[in-house]
PDB file of N, CA and C in Angstrom:
ATOM      1  N   VAL A   1     -24.061  27.334  29.100  1.00 92.00           N
ATOM      2  CA  VAL A   1     -24.410  25.848  28.811  1.00 92.00           C
ATOM      3  C   VAL A   1     -23.210  24.708  28.669  1.00 92.00           C
ATOM      4  N   ARG A   2     -23.028  23.946  29.427  1.00 93.00           N
ATOM      5  CA  ARG A   2     -21.757  22.833  29.136  1.00 93.00           C
ATOM      6  C   ARG A   2     -21.497  21.981  28.164  1.00 93.00           C
ATOM      7  N   ALA A   3     -20.941  21.680  27.314  1.00 95.00           N
ATOM      8  CA  ALA A   3     -20.620  20.468  26.366  1.00 95.00           C
ATOM      9  C   ALA A   3     -19.659  19.599  26.949  1.00 95.00           C
ATOM     10  N   LYS A   4     -19.808  18.496  27.403  1.00 95.00           N
ATOM     11  CA  LYS A   4     -18.617  17.662  27.808  1.00 95.00           C
ATOM     12  C   LYS A   4     -18.269  16.832  26.794  1.00 95.00           C
ATOM     13  N   LEU A   5     -16.835  17.045  26.415  1.00 95.00           N
ATOM     14  CA  LEU A   5     -15.978  16.170  25.627  1.00 95.00           C
ATOM     15  C   LEU A   5     -15.200  15.307  25.986  1.00 95.00           C
ATOM     16  N   SER A   6     -14.765  14.709  25.486  1.00 92.00           N
ATOM     17  CA  SER A   6     -13.414  13.330  25.491  1.00 92.00           C
ATOM     18  C   SER A   6     -12.433  13.968  26.290  1.00 92.00           C
ATOM     19  N   ASP A   7     -11.465  15.103  26.061  1.00 89.00           N
ATOM     20  CA  ASP A   7     -10.579  15.529  26.887  1.00 89.00           C
ATOM     21  C   ASP A   7     -10.832  17.237  27.614  1.00 89.00           C
ATOM     22  N   GLY A   8     -12.276  17.321  28.192  1.00 90.00           N
ATOM     23  CA  GLY A   8     -12.392  18.256  28.663  1.00 90.00           C
ATOM     24  C   GLY A   8     -13.911  18.852  28.385  1.00 90.00           C
ATOM     25  N   ASP A   9     -14.055  20.227  28.849  1.00 92.00           N
ATOM     26  CA  ASP A   9     -15.957  20.686  28.838  1.00 92.00           C
ATOM     27  C   ASP A   9     -15.351  22.136  27.990  1.00 92.00           C
ATOM     28  N   VAL A  10     -16.447  22.302  27.387  1.00 93.00           N
ATOM     29  CA  VAL A  10     -16.793  23.532  26.604  1.00 93.00           C
ATOM     30  C   VAL A  10     -18.140  24.471  27.221  1.00 93.00           C
ATOM     31  N   TYR A  11     -17.849  25.376  27.413  1.00 92.00           N
ATOM     32  CA  TYR A  11     -18.934  26.232  28.092  1.00 92.00           C
ATOM     33  C   TYR A  11     -19.404  27.424  27.074  1.00 92.00           C
ATOM     34  N   LEU A  12     -20.553  26.705  25.994  1.00 93.00           N
ATOM     35  CA  LEU A  12     -21.451  27.601  25.387  1.00 93.00           C
ATOM     36  C   LEU A  12     -21.610  28.851  25.621  1.00 93.00           C
ATOM     37  N   LEU A  13     -21.856  30.260  25.136  1.00 89.00           N
ATOM     38  CA  LEU A  13     -22.289  31.130  25.652  1.00 89.00           C
ATOM     39  C   LEU A  13     -23.391  31.826  24.087  1.00 89.00           C
ATOM     40  N   PRO A  14     -23.974  32.692  24.146  1.00 89.00           N
ATOM     41  CA  PRO A  14     -24.840  33.165  23.586  1.00 89.00           C
ATOM     42  C   PRO A  14     -24.558  33.388  22.050  1.00 89.00           C
ATOM     43  N   GLY A  15     -24.955  33.279  21.155  1.00 89.00           N
ATOM     44  CA  GLY A  15     -23.795  33.608  20.072  1.00 89.00           C
ATOM     45  C   GLY A  15     -23.502  32.507  19.220  1.00 89.00           C
ATOM     46  N   ASP A  16     -23.048  31.381  20.012  1.00 90.00           N
ATOM     47  CA  ASP A  16     -22.292  30.505  19.622  1.00 90.00           C
ATOM     48  C   ASP A  16     -23.077  29.265  18.630  1.00 90.00           C
ATOM     49  N   SER A  17     -22.684  29.145  17.545  1.00 92.00           N
ATOM     50  CA  SER A  17     -23.496  28.258  16.436  1.00 92.00           C
ATOM     51  C   SER A  17     -24.230  27.024  17.553  1.00 92.00           C
ATOM     52  N   MET A  18     -23.258  26.683  18.652  1.00 93.00           N
ATOM     53  CA  MET A  18     -23.634  25.098  19.296  1.00 93.00           C
ATOM     54  C   MET A  18     -24.909  25.466  20.212  1.00 93.00           C
ATOM     55  N   TYR A  19     -24.320  26.852  20.637  1.00 92.00           N
ATOM     56  CA  TYR A  19     -26.009  26.871  22.156  1.00 92.00           C
ATOM     57  C   TYR A  19     -27.453  26.938  21.486  1.00 92.00           C
ATOM     58  N   PRO A  20     -28.037  26.239  22.545  1.00 91.00           N
ATOM     59  CA  PRO A  20     -29.515  25.506  21.909  1.00 91.00           C
ATOM     60  C   PRO A  20     -30.404  26.443  22.119  1.00 91.00           C
ATOM     61  N   THR A  21     -31.280  26.265  20.941  1.00 89.00           N
ATOM     62  CA  THR A  21     -32.581  27.490  21.182  1.00 89.00           C
ATOM     63  C   THR A  21     -33.275  27.216  22.393  1.00 89.00           C
ATOM     64  N   ASP A  22     -33.564  26.512  23.024  1.00 88.00           N
ATOM     65  CA  ASP A  22     -34.279  26.100  23.791  1.00 88.00           C
ATOM     66  C   ASP A  22     -33.352  26.188  25.356  1.00 88.00           C
ATOM     67  N   VAL A  23     -32.954  27.118  25.872  1.00 86.00           N
ATOM     68  CA  VAL A  23     -31.909  27.269  27.300  1.00 86.00           C
ATOM     69  C   VAL A  23     -32.736  27.619  27.981  1.00 86.00           C
ATOM     70  N   SER A  24     -33.020  26.387  29.470  1.00 85.00           N
ATOM     71  CA  SER A  24     -34.012  27.208  30.499  1.00 85.00           C
ATOM     72  C   SER A  24     -32.603  27.998  31.683  1.00 85.00           C
ATOM     73  N   LEU A  25     -33.708  28.921  31.952  1.00 81.00           N
ATOM     74  CA  LEU A  25     -32.840  29.533  33.172  1.00 81.00           C
ATOM     75  C   LEU A  25     -32.834  28.848  34.500  1.00 81.00           C
ATOM     76  N   THR A  26     -33.583  27.975  34.787  1.00 86.00           N
ATOM     77  CA  THR A  26     -33.992  27.096  36.058  1.00 86.00           C
ATOM     78  C   THR A  26     -33.108  25.970  36.001  1.00 86.00           C
ATOM     79  N   GLU A  27     -32.813  25.206  34.966  1.00 85.00           N
ATOM     80  CA  GLU A  27     -32.448  23.723  35.049  1.00 85.00           C
ATOM     81  C   GLU A  27     -31.141  24.062  34.126  1.00 85.00           C
ATOM     82  N   LYS A  28     -30.243  22.897  34.533  1.00 85.00           N
ATOM     83  CA  LYS A  28     -28.876  22.903  34.366  1.00 85.00           C
ATOM     84  C   LYS A  28     -29.121  22.139  32.811  1.00 85.00           C
ATOM     85  N   LYS A  29     -27.794  22.674  31.932  1.00 82.00           N
ATOM     86  CA  LYS A  29     -28.333  21.820  30.868  1.00 82.00           C
ATOM     87  C   LYS A  29     -26.727  21.367  30.025  1.00 82.00           C
ATOM     88  N   ASP A  30     -26.350  19.844  30.178  1.00 91.00           N
ATOM     89  CA  ASP A  30     -25.353  19.497  29.442  1.00 91.00           C
ATOM     90  C   ASP A  30     -25.272  18.892  28.244  1.00 91.00           C
ATOM     91  N   LEU A  31     -24.759  19.113  27.858  1.00 94.00           N
ATOM     92  CA  LEU A  31     -24.740  18.522  26.204  1.00 94.00           C
ATOM     93  C   LEU A  31     -23.564  17.367  26.240  1.00 94.00           C
ATOM     94  N   ASP A  32     -23.994  16.047  25.809  1.00 96.00           N
ATOM     95  CA  ASP A  32     -23.137  15.005  25.883  1.00 96.00           C
ATOM     96  C   ASP A  32     -22.472  14.895  24.085  1.00 96.00           C
ATOM     97  N   PHE A  33     -20.841  15.341  24.389  1.00 96.00           N
ATOM     98  CA  PHE A  33     -20.224  15.238  22.756  1.00 96.00           C
ATOM     99  C   PHE A  33     -19.009  14.489  23.536  1.00 96.00           C
ATOM    100  N   SER A  34     -19.157  12.859  24.183  1.00 94.00           N
ATOM    101  CA  SER A  34     -18.060  12.629  24.858  1.00 94.00           C
ATOM    102  C   SER A  34     -17.412  11.882  23.818  1.00 94.00           C
ATOM    103  N   HIS A  35     -17.990  11.611  22.965  1.00 97.00           N
ATOM    104  CA  HIS A  35     -17.426  10.715  21.277  1.00 97.00           C
ATOM    105  C   HIS A  35     -16.684  11.922  20.294  1.00 97.00           C
ATOM    106  N   MET A  36     -16.282  13.318  21.128  1.00 95.00           N
ATOM    107  CA  MET A  36     -15.581  14.204  20.212  1.00 95.00           C
ATOM    108  C   MET A  36     -14.281  14.728  21.080  1.00 95.00           C
ATOM    109  N   THR A  37     -13.479  15.261  20.656  1.00 93.00           N
ATOM    110  CA  THR A  37     -12.292  16.099  21.218  1.00 93.00           C
ATOM    111  C   THR A  37     -12.948  17.532  21.103  1.00 93.00           C
ATOM    112  N   ILE A  38     -11.972  18.136  21.817  1.00 91.00           N
ATOM    113  CA  ILE A  38     -12.645  20.125  22.162  1.00 91.00           C
ATOM    114  C   ILE A  38     -12.382  20.427  20.600  1.00 91.00           C
ATOM    115  N   GLY A  39     -11.034  19.865  20.363  1.00 91.00           N
ATOM    116  CA  GLY A  39     -10.560  20.264  18.973  1.00 91.00           C
ATOM    117  C   GLY A  39     -11.847  20.121  17.738  1.00 91.00           C
ATOM    118  N   GLU A  40     -12.136  18.725  17.435  1.00 95.00           N
ATOM    119  CA  GLU A  40     -13.116  18.527  16.650  1.00 95.00           C
ATOM    120  C   GLU A  40     -14.178  19.256  16.781  1.00 95.00           C
ATOM    121  N   PHE A  41     -14.689  19.184  18.133  1.00 95.00           N
ATOM    122  CA  PHE A  41     -16.015  20.127  18.410  1.00 95.00           C
ATOM    123  C   PHE A  41     -16.048  21.564  17.872  1.00 95.00           C
ATOM    124  N   ARG A  42     -14.570  22.051  18.007  1.00 91.00           N
ATOM    125  CA  ARG A  42     -14.338  23.342  17.550  1.00 91.00           C
ATOM    126  C   ARG A  42     -14.490  23.457  16.012  1.00 91.00           C
ATOM    127  N   SER A  43     -14.328  22.238  15.193  1.00 93.00           N
ATOM    128  CA  SER A  43     -14.490  22.689  14.157  1.00 93.00           C
ATOM    129  C   SER A  43     -15.680  22.368  13.349  1.00 93.00           C
ATOM    130  N   THR A  44     -16.873  22.299  14.347  1.00 91.00           N
ATOM    131  CA  THR A  44     -17.884  21.627  13.691  1.00 91.00           C
ATOM    132  C   THR A  44     -18.909  22.796  13.646  1.00 91.00           C
ATOM    133  N   SER A  45     -18.544  24.220  14.424  1.00 89.00           N
ATOM    134  CA  SER A  45     -19.542  25.491  14.502  1.00 89.00           C
ATOM    135  C   SER A  45     -18.504  26.531  13.684  1.00 89.00           C
ATOM    136  N   GLU A  46     -19.098  27.481  12.655  1.00 89.00           N
ATOM    137  CA  GLU A  46     -18.933  28.701  12.451  1.00 89.00           C
ATOM    138  C   GLU A  46     -18.597  29.723  13.289  1.00 89.00           C
ATOM    139  N   PHE A  47     -19.667  29.785  14.190  1.00 90.00           N
ATOM    140  CA  PHE A  47     -19.505  31.443  15.032  1.00 90.00           C
ATOM    141  C   PHE A  47     -19.274  30.312  16.462  1.00 90.00           C
ATOM    142  N   GLN A  48     -18.126  30.874  16.983  1.00 90.00           N
ATOM    143  CA  GLN A  48     -17.814  30.572  18.384  1.00 90.00           C
ATOM    144  C   GLN A  48     -17.821  32.059  19.377  1.00 90.00           C
ATOM    145  N   ASN A  49     -18.480  31.467  20.494  1.00 90.00           N
ATOM    146  CA  ASN A  49     -18.176  32.283  21.519  1.00 90.00           C
ATOM    147  C   ASN A  49     -18.293  31.481  22.997  1.00 90.00           C
ATOM    148  N   ARG A  50     -17.202  30.789  23.353  1.00 89.00           N
ATOM    149  CA  ARG A  50     -17.091  29.641  24.443  1.00 89.00           C
ATOM    150  C   ARG A  50     -16.111  29.967  25.093  1.00 89.00           C
ATOM    151  N   ILE A  51     -16.106  28.988  26.179  1.00 87.00           N
ATOM    152  CA  ILE A  51     -14.631  29.140  27.068  1.00 87.00           C
ATOM    153  C   ILE A  51     -14.695  27.443  26.965  1.00 87.00           C
ATOM    154  N   GLU A  52     -13.066  27.010  26.647  1.00 87.00           N
ATOM    155  CA  GLU A  52     -12.743  25.663  26.440  1.00 87.00           C
ATOM    156  C   GLU A  52     -12.033  25.457  27.666  1.00 87.00           C
ATOM    157  N   ARG A  53     -12.124  24.178  28.109  1.00 86.00           N
ATOM    158  CA  ARG A  53     -11.551  23.884  29.368  1.00 86.00           C
ATOM    159  C   ARG A  53     -11.058  22.700  29.925  1.00 86.00           C
ATOM    160  N   TYR A  54      -9.632  22.361  29.462  1.00 80.00           N
ATOM    161  CA  TYR A  54      -9.199  20.910  29.117  1.00 80.00           C
ATOM    162  C   TYR A  54      -8.963  20.214  30.468  1.00 80.00           C
ATOM    163  N   ASN A  55      -8.842  21.013  31.383  1.00 68.00           N
ATOM    164  CA  ASN A  55      -8.827  20.207  32.921  1.00 68.00           C
ATOM    165  C   ASN A  55      -8.917  21.830  34.201  1.00 68.00           C
ATOM    166  N   ILE A  56      -8.390  21.637  34.801  1.00 65.00           N
ATOM    167  CA  ILE A  56      -8.425  22.602  35.770  1.00 65.00           C
ATOM    168  C   ILE A  56      -7.810  23.843  35.371  1.00 65.00           C
ATOM    169  N   GLN A  57      -6.624  23.419  35.242  1.00 64.00           N
ATOM    170  CA  GLN A  57      -5.192  24.581  34.967  1.00 64.00           C
ATOM    171  C   GLN A  57      -4.858  25.361  33.034  1.00 64.00           C
ATOM    172  N   VAL A  58      -5.944  24.699  32.637  1.00 59.00           N
ATOM    173  CA  VAL A  58      -5.673  24.996  31.436  1.00 59.00           C
ATOM    174  C   VAL A  58      -7.183  25.599  30.733  1.00 59.00           C
ATOM    175  N   LYS A  59      -7.423  26.916  30.207  1.00 65.00           N
ATOM    176  CA  LYS A  59      -8.743  26.833  29.579  1.00 65.00           C
ATOM    177  C   LYS A  59      -8.265  28.355  28.764  1.00 65.00           C
ATOM    178  N   ARG A  60      -9.213  28.809  27.690  1.00 69.00           N
ATOM    179  CA  ARG A  60      -9.247  28.915  26.281  1.00 69.00           C
ATOM    180  C   ARG A  60     -10.778  29.530  26.061  1.00 69.00           C
ATOM    181  N   VAL A  61     -10.528  31.222  26.202  1.00 70.00           N
ATOM    182  CA  VAL A  61     -11.792  31.830  25.405  1.00 70.00           C
ATOM    183  C   VAL A  61     -11.724  32.057  24.140  1.00 70.00           C
ATOM    184  N   VAL A  62     -12.567  31.379  23.000  1.00 70.00           N
ATOM    185  CA  VAL A  62     -12.563  31.206  21.687  1.00 70.00           C
ATOM    186  C   VAL A  62     -13.650  32.596  21.112  1.00 70.00           C
ATOM    187  N   ILE A  63     -13.422  33.197  20.367  1.00 67.00           N
ATOM    188  CA  ILE A  63     -14.660  34.207  19.703  1.00 67.00           C
ATOM    189  C   ILE A  63     -13.852  34.282  18.834  1.00 67.00           C
ATOM    190  N   GLN A  64     -15.189  33.809  17.736  1.00 67.00           N
ATOM    191  CA  GLN A  64     -14.820  33.751  15.967  1.00 67.00           C
ATOM    192  C   GLN A  64     -15.912  33.801  15.460  1.00 67.00           C
ATOM    193  N   ASN A  65     -15.929  35.138  14.439  1.00 67.00           N
ATOM    194  CA  ASN A  65     -16.590  35.112  13.596  1.00 67.00           C
ATOM    195  C   ASN A  65     -18.262  35.950  14.283  1.00 67.00           C
ATOM    196  N   LEU A  66     -17.675  36.057  15.520  1.00 67.00           N
ATOM    197  CA  LEU A  66     -19.016  36.830  16.480  1.00 67.00           C
ATOM    198  C   LEU A  66     -19.202  38.029  16.200  1.00 67.00           C
ATOM    199  N   ARG A  67     -20.355  38.325  15.726  1.00 70.00           N
ATOM    200  CA  ARG A  67     -20.892  40.107  16.010  1.00 70.00           C
ATOM    201  C   ARG A  67     -21.719  40.184  17.229  1.00 70.00           C
ATOM    202  N   PRO A  68     -21.173  40.776  18.241  1.00 70.00           N
ATOM    203  CA  PRO A  68     -22.052  41.166  18.985  1.00 70.00           C
ATOM    204  C   PRO A  68     -23.622  41.937  18.589  1.00 70.00           C
ATOM    205  N   LYS A  69     -24.242  41.791  19.462  1.00 70.00           N
ATOM    206  CA  LYS A  69     -25.675  42.931  19.391  1.00 70.00           C
ATOM    207  C   LYS A  69     -25.772  43.945  20.163  1.00 70.00           C
ATOM    208  N   ASP A  70     -26.113  44.925  19.822  1.00 74.00           N
ATOM    209  CA  ASP A  70     -26.649  46.535  20.911  1.00 74.00           C
ATOM    210  C   ASP A  70     -25.291  46.835  20.797  1.00 74.00           C
ATOM    211  N   GLY A  71     -24.252  47.176  19.549  1.00 74.00           N
ATOM    212  CA  GLY A  71     -22.964  47.941  20.092  1.00 74.00           C
ATOM    213  C   GLY A  71     -22.204  47.280  21.140  1.00 74.00           C
ATOM    214  N   HIS A  72     -22.430  45.733  21.633  1.00 73.00           N
ATOM    215  CA  HIS A  72     -21.546  45.663  22.570  1.00 73.00           C
ATOM    216  C   HIS A  72     -20.176  45.660  22.006  1.00 73.00           C
ATOM    217  N   LEU A  73     -19.007  45.260  23.135  1.00 70.00           N
ATOM    218  CA  LEU A  73     -18.003  44.892  22.422  1.00 70.00           C
ATOM    219  C   LEU A  73     -17.586  43.575  22.663  1.00 70.00           C
ATOM    220  N   ALA A  74     -16.687  42.804  21.783  1.00 68.00           N
ATOM    221  CA  ALA A  74     -17.090  40.913  22.058  1.00 68.00           C
ATOM    222  C   ALA A  74     -15.485  41.199  22.978  1.00 68.00           C
ATOM    223  N   PRO A  75     -15.666  40.255  23.541  1.00 66.00           N
ATOM    224  CA  PRO A  75     -14.635  39.718  24.634  1.00 66.00           C
ATOM    225  C   PRO A  75     -13.319  39.409  23.484  1.00 66.00           C
ATOM    226  N   LEU A  76     -11.953  39.842  24.388  1.00 64.00           N
ATOM    227  CA  LEU A  76     -10.674  39.180  23.948  1.00 64.00           C
ATOM    228  C   LEU A  76     -10.547  38.132  24.136  1.00 64.00           C
ATOM    229  N   PRO A  77      -9.849  37.350  22.886  1.00 62.00           N
ATOM    230  CA  PRO A  77      -9.198  36.060  23.135  1.00 62.00           C
ATOM    231  C   PRO A  77      -8.570  35.971  24.188  1.00 62.00           C
ATOM    232  N   LEU A  78      -8.574  34.399  25.194  1.00 63.00           N
ATOM    233  CA  LEU A  78      -7.765  34.446  26.388  1.00 63.00           C
ATOM    234  C   LEU A  78      -7.542  33.364  26.142  1.00 63.00           C
ATOM    235  N   GLU A  79      -5.773  32.754  26.586  1.00 64.00           N
ATOM    236  CA  GLU A  79      -5.542  31.461  26.439  1.00 64.00           C
ATOM    237  C   GLU A  79      -5.094  31.159  27.864  1.00 64.00           C
ATOM    238  N   THR A  80      -4.537  30.591  28.813  1.00 57.00           N
ATOM    239  CA  THR A  80      -4.173  30.805  30.295  1.00 57.00           C
ATOM    240  C   THR A  80      -4.152  29.076  30.497  1.00 57.00           C
ATOM    241  N   VAL A  81      -2.486  28.991  31.090  1.00 53.00           N
ATOM    242  CA  VAL A  81      -2.044  27.529  31.030  1.00 53.00           C
ATOM    243  C   VAL A  81      -1.043  28.561  32.602  1.00 53.00           C
ATOM    244  N   GLN A  82      -1.616  27.852  33.243  1.00 58.00           N
ATOM    245  CA  GLN A  82      -1.441  27.452  34.831  1.00 58.00           C
ATOM    246  C   GLN A  82      -0.504  26.376  35.465  1.00 58.00           C
ATOM    247  N   ILE A  83       0.341  26.099  36.265  1.00 53.00           N
ATOM    248  CA  ILE A  83       0.300  24.831  36.618  1.00 53.00           C
ATOM    249  C   ILE A  83       0.241  25.295  38.226  1.00 53.00           C
ATOM    250  N   LYS A  84      -0.624  24.884  39.113  1.00 57.00           N
ATOM    251  CA  LYS A  84      -0.834  25.074  40.777  1.00 57.00           C
ATOM    252  C   LYS A  84      -0.142  23.845  40.908  1.00 57.00           C
ATOM    253  N   PRO A  85       0.741  24.567  42.126  1.00 56.00           N
ATOM    254  CA  PRO A  85       1.162  23.556  43.368  1.00 56.00           C
ATOM    255  C   PRO A  85       0.494  22.661  44.009  1.00 56.00           C
ATOM    256  N   MET A  86       0.883  21.399  43.762  1.00 54.00           N
ATOM    257  CA  MET A  86       0.089  20.762  45.142  1.00 54.00           C
ATOM    258  C   MET A  86       0.212  20.619  46.428  1.00 54.00           C
ATOM    259  N   LYS A  87      -0.750  20.596  47.218  1.00 60.00           N
ATOM    260  CA  LYS A  87      -0.787  20.932  48.547  1.00 60.00           C
ATOM    261  C   LYS A  87      -0.237  19.450  48.866  1.00 60.00           C
ATOM    262  N   SER A  88       0.457  20.030  50.073  1.00 52.00           N
ATOM    263  CA  SER A  88       1.082  18.366  51.047  1.00 52.00           C
ATOM    264  C   SER A  88       0.067  18.555  51.993  1.00 52.00           C
ATOM    265  N   ASN A  89      -0.440  17.022  52.402  1.00 58.00           N
ATOM    266  CA  ASN A  89      -1.100  16.618  53.481  1.00 58.00           C
ATOM    267  C   ASN A  89      -0.003  16.359  54.926  1.00 58.00           C
ATOM    268  N   LEU A  90       1.462  16.917  54.714  1.00 55.00           N
ATOM    269  CA  LEU A  90       2.024  16.477  55.726  1.00 55.00           C
ATOM    270  C   LEU A  90       2.012  17.669  56.799  1.00 55.00           C
TER     271      LEU A  90
END
């Protein structure tokens, strides 16, 4: 489930406080939070299991207060910043 924010997108995963209860597996679900930044959106939920994408090159996996079910291990937090070279059309 994607939440659209003013400075990027957040992909909500099951277990996140903001993950909707009525998710359809056949329809795309976008939530409009364009009045908030990713940082403001992060501060609104206690349980976080999400991927934050500020643009194509910056992403962050946030796991906070998540207790996986069935003995699964929680994913490791990840923060990646990559600068991709521009392709020349020459």
